[in-house]
CSV table of N, CA and C in Angstrom, one decimal:
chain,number,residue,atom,x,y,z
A,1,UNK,N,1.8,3.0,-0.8
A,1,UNK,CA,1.3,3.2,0.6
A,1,UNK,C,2.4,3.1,1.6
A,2,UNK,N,2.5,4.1,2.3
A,2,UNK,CA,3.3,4.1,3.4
A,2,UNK,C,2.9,3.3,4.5
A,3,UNK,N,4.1,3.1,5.5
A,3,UNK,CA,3.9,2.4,6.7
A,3,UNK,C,3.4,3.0,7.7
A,4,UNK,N,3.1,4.7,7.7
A,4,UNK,CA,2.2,5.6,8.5
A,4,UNK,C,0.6,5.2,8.1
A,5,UNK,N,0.4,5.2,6.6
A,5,UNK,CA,-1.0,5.2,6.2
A,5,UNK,C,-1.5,3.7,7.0
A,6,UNK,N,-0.7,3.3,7.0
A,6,UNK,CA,-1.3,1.5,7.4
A,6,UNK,C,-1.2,1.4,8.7
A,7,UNK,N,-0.6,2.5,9.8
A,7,UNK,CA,-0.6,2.5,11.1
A,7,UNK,C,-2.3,2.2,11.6
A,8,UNK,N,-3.2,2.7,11.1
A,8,UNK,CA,-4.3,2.8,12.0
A,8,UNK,C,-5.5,2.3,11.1
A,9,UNK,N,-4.9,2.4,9.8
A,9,UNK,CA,-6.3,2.1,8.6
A,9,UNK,C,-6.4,0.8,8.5
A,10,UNK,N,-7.3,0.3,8.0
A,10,UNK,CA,-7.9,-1.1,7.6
A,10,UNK,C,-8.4,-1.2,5.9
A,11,UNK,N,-8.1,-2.1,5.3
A,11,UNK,CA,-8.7,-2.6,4.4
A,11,UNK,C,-9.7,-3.9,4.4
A,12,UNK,N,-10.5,-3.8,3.4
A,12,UNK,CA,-11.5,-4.4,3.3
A,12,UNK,C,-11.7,-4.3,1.8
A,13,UNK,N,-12.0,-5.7,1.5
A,13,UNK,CA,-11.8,-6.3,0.0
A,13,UNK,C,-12.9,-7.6,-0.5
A,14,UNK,N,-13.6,-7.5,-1.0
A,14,UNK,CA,-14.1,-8.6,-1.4
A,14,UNK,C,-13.8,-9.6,-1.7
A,15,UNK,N,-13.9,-11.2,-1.1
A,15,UNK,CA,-13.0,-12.1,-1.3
A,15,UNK,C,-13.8,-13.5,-1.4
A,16,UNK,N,-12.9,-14.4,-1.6
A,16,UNK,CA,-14.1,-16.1,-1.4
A,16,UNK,C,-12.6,-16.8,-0.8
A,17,UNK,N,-13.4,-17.6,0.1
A,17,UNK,CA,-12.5,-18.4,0.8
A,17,UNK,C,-12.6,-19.6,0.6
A,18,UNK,N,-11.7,-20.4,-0.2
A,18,UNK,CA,-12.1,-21.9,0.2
A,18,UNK,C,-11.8,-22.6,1.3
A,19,UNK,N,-13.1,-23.6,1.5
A,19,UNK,CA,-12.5,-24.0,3.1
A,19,UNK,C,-13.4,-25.0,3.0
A,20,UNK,N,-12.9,-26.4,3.4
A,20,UNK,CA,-13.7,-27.5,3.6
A,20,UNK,C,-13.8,-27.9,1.9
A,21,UNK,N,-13.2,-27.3,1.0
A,21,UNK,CA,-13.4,-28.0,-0.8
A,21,UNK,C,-15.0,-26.9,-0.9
A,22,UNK,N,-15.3,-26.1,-0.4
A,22,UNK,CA,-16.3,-25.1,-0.5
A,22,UNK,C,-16.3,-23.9,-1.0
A,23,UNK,N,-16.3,-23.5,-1.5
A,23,UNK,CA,-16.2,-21.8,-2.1
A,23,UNK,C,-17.0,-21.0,-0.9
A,24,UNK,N,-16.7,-19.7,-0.4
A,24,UNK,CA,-17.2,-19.4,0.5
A,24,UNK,C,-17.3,-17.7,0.2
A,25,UNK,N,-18.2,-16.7,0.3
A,25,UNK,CA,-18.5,-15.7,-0.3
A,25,UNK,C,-18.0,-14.5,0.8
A,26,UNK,N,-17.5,-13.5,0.7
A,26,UNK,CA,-17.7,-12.4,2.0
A,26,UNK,C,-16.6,-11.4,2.1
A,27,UNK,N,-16.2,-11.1,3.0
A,27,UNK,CA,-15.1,-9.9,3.0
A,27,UNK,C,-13.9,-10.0,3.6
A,28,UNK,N,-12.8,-9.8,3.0
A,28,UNK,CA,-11.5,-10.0,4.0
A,28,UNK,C,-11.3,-8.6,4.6
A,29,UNK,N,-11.0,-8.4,5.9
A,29,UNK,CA,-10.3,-7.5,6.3
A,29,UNK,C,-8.9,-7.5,6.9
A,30,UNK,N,-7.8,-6.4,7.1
A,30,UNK,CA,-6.7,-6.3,7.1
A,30,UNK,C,-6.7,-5.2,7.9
A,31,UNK,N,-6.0,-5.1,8.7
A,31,UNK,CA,-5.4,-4.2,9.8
A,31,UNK,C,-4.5,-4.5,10.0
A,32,UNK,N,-3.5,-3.5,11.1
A,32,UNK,CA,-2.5,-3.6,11.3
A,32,UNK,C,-2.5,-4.8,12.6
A,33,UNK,N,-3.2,-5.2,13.0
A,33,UNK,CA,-2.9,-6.8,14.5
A,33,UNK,C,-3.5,-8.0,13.2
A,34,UNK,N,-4.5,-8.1,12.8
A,34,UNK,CA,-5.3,-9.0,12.3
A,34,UNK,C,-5.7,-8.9,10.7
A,35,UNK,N,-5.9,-9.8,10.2
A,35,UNK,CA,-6.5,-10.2,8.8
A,35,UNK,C,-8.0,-10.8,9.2
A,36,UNK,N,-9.1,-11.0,8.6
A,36,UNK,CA,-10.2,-11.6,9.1
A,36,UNK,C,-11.4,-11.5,7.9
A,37,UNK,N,-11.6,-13.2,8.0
A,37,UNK,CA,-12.6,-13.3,7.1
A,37,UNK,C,-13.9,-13.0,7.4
A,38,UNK,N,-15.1,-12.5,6.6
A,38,UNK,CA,-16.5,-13.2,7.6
A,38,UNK,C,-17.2,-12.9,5.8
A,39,UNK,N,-18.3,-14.1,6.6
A,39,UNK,CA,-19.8,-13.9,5.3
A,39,UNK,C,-21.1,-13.0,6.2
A,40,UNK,N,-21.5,-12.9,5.7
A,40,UNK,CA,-23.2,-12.5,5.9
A,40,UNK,C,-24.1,-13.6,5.0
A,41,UNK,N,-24.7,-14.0,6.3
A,41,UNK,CA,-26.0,-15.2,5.6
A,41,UNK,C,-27.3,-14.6,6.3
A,42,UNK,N,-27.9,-14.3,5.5
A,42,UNK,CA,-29.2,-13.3,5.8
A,42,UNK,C,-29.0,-12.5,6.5
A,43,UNK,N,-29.3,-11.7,7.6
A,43,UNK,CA,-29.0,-10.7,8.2
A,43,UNK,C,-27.7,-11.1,9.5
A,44,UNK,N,-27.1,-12.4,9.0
A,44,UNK,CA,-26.3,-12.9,10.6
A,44,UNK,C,-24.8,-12.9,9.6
A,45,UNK,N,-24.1,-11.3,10.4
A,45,UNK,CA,-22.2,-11.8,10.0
A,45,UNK,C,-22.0,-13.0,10.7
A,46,UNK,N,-21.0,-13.8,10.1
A,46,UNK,CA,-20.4,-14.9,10.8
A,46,UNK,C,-18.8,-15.0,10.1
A,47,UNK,N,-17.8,-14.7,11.4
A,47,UNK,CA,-16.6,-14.8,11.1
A,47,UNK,C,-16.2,-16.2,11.3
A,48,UNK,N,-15.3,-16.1,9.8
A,48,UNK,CA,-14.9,-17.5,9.2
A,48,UNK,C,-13.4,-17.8,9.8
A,49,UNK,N,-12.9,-16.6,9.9
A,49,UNK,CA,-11.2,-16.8,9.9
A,49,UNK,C,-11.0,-15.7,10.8
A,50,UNK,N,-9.8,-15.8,11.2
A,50,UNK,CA,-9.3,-14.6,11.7
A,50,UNK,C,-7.8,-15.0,12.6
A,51,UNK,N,-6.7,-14.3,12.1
A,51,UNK,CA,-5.4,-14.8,12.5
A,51,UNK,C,-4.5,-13.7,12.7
A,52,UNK,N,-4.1,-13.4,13.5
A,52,UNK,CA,-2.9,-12.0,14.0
A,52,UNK,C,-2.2,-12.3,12.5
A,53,UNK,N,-1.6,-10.7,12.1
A,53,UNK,CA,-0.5,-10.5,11.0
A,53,UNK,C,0.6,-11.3,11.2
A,54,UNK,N,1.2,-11.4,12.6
A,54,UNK,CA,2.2,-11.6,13.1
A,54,UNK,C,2.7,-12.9,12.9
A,55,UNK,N,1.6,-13.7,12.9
A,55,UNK,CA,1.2,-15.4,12.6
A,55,UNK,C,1.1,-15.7,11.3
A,56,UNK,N,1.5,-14.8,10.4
A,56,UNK,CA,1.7,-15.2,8.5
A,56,UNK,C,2.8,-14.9,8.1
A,57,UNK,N,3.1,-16.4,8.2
A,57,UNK,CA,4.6,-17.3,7.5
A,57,UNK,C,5.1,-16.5,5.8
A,58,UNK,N,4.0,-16.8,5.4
A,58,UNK,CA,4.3,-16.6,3.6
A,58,UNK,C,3.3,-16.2,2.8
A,59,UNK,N,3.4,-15.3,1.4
A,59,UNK,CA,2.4,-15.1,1.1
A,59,UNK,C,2.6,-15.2,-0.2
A,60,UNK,N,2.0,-15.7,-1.5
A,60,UNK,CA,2.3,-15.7,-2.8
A,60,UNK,C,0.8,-16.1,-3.5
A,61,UNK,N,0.7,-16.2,-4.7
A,61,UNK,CA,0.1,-15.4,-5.8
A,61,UNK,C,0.1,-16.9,-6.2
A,62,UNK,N,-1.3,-16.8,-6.9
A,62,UNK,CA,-1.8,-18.0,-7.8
A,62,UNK,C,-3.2,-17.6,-8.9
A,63,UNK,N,-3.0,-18.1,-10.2
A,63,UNK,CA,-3.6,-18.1,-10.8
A,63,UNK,C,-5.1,-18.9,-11.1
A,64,UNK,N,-6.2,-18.1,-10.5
A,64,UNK,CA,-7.6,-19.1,-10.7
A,64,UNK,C,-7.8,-19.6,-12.1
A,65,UNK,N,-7.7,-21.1,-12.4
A,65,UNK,CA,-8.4,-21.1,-14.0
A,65,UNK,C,-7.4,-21.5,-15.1
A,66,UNK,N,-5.7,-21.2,-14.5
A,66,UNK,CA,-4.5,-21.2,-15.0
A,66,UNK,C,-4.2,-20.1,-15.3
A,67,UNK,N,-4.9,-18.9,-15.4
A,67,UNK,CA,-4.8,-17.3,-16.0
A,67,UNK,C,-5.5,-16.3,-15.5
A,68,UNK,N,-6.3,-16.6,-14.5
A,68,UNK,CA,-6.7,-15.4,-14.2
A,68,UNK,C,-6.3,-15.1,-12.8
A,69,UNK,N,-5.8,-13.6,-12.9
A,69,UNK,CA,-4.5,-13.6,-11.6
A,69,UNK,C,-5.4,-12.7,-10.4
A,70,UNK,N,-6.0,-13.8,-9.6
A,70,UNK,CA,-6.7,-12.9,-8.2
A,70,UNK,C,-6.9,-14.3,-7.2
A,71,UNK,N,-5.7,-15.0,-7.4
A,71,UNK,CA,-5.7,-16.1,-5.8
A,71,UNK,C,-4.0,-16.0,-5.7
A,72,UNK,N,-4.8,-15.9,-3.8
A,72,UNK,CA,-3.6,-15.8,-2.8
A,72,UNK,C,-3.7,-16.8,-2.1
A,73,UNK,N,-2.4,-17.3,-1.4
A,73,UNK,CA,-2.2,-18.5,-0.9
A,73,UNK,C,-1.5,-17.7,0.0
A,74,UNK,N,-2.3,-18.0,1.5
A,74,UNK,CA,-1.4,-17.2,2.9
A,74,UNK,C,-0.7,-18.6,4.0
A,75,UNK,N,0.3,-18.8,4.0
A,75,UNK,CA,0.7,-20.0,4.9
A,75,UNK,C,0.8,-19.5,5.9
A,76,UNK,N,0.5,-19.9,7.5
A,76,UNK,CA,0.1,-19.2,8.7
A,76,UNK,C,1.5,-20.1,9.3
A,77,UNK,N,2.4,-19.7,10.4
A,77,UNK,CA,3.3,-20.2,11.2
A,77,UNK,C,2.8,-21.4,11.6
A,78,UNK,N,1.6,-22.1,11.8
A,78,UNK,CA,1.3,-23.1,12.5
A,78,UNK,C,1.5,-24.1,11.5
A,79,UNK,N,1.4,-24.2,9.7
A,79,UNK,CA,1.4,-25.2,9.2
A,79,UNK,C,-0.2,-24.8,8.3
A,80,UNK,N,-1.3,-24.2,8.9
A,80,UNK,CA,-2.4,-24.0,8.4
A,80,UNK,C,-2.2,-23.2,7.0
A,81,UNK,N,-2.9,-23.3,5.8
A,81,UNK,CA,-3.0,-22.4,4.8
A,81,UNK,C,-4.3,-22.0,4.4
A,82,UNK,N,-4.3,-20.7,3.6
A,82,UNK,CA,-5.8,-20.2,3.4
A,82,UNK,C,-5.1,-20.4,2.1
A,83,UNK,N,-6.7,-20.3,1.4
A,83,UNK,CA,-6.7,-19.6,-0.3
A,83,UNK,C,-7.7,-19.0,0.0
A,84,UNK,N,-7.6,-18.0,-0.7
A,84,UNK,CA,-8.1,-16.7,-1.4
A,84,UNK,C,-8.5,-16.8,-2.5
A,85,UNK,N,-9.7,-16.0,-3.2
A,85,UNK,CA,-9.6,-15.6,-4.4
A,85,UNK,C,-10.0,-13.8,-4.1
A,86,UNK,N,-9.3,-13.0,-4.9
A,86,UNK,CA,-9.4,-11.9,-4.5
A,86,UNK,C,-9.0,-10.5,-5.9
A,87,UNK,N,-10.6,-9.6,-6.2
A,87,UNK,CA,-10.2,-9.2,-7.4
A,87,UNK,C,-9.0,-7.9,-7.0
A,88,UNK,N,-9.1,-7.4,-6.0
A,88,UNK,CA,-7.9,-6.3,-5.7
A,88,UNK,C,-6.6,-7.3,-5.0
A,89,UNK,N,-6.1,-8.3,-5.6
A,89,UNK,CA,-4.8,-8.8,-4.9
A,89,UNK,C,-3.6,-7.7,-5.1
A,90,UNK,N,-3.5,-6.9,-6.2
A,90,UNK,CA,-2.2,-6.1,-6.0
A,90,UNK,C,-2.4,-4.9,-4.7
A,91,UNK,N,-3.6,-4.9,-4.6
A,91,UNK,CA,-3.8,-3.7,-3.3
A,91,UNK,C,-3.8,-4.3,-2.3
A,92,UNK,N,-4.2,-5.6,-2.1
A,92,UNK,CA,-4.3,-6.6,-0.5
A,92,UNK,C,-2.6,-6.2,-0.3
A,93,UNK,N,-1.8,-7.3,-1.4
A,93,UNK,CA,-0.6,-7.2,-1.4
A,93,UNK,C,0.4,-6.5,-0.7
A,94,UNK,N,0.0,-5.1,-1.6
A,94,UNK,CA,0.9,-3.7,-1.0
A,94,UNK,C,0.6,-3.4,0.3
A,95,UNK,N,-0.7,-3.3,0.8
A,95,UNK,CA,-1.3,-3.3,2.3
A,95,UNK,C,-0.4,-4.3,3.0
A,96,UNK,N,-0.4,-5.4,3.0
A,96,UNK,CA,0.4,-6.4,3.7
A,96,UNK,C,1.6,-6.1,3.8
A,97,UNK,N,2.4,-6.3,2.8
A,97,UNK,CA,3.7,-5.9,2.6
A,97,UNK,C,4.3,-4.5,3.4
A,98,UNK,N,3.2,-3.3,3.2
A,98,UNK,CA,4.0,-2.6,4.1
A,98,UNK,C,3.3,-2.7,5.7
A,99,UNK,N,2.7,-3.6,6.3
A,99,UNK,CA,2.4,-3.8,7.4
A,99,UNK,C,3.8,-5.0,7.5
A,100,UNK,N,4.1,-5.8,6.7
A,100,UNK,CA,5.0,-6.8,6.9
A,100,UNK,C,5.9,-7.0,5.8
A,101,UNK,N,7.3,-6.5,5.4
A,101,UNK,CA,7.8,-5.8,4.8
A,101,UNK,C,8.6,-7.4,4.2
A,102,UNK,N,8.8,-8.0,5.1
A,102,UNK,CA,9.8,-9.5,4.8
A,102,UNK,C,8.7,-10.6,4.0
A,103,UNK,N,7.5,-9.8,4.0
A,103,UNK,CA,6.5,-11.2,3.2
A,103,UNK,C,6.8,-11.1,1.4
């Protein structure tokens, strides 16, 4: 993926967030300003997360289970971290990377 294609498109990926020791169900999105979680609980979206690209320190790869490769660990400039679990992490990845080429 080029850094043209990622100028204006968005991804959107199925994901679970842990947060609070909770497993949490819903969709990550990625754009070129923002990343952003949300769920849908009956008919009401509710955004969980949401953090400018610009504001993500580090990004690396972790195995759910000891072996199964689809959790990301995103460390935010503030000290804050997400996990992820996520079945497209090589495509999150590449999307990121060429929006932020030093991660």
């Amino acid at each position: 993926m080029t850094d043209s294609s990622t100028s204006t498109a968005s991804l959107t990926v199925a994901a679970r967030l842990w947060r609070n020791g909770v497993m949490v169900f819903g969709a990550l999105t990625l754009n070129p300003k923002a990343m952003s979680f949300s769920t849908a609980s009956g008919n009401v979206a509710e955004e969980l997360a949401k953090v400018p690209v610009a504001s993500i320190a580090e990004v690396s790869k972790y195995n759910t289970y000891l072996f199964i490769p689809n959790g990301i660990l995103i460390l935010l400039k503030n000290g804050e971290t997400l996990q992820l679990i996520i079945s497209e992490r090589t495509r999150l990845l590449r999307y990121l990377r060429a929006l932020r080429p030093e991660l």
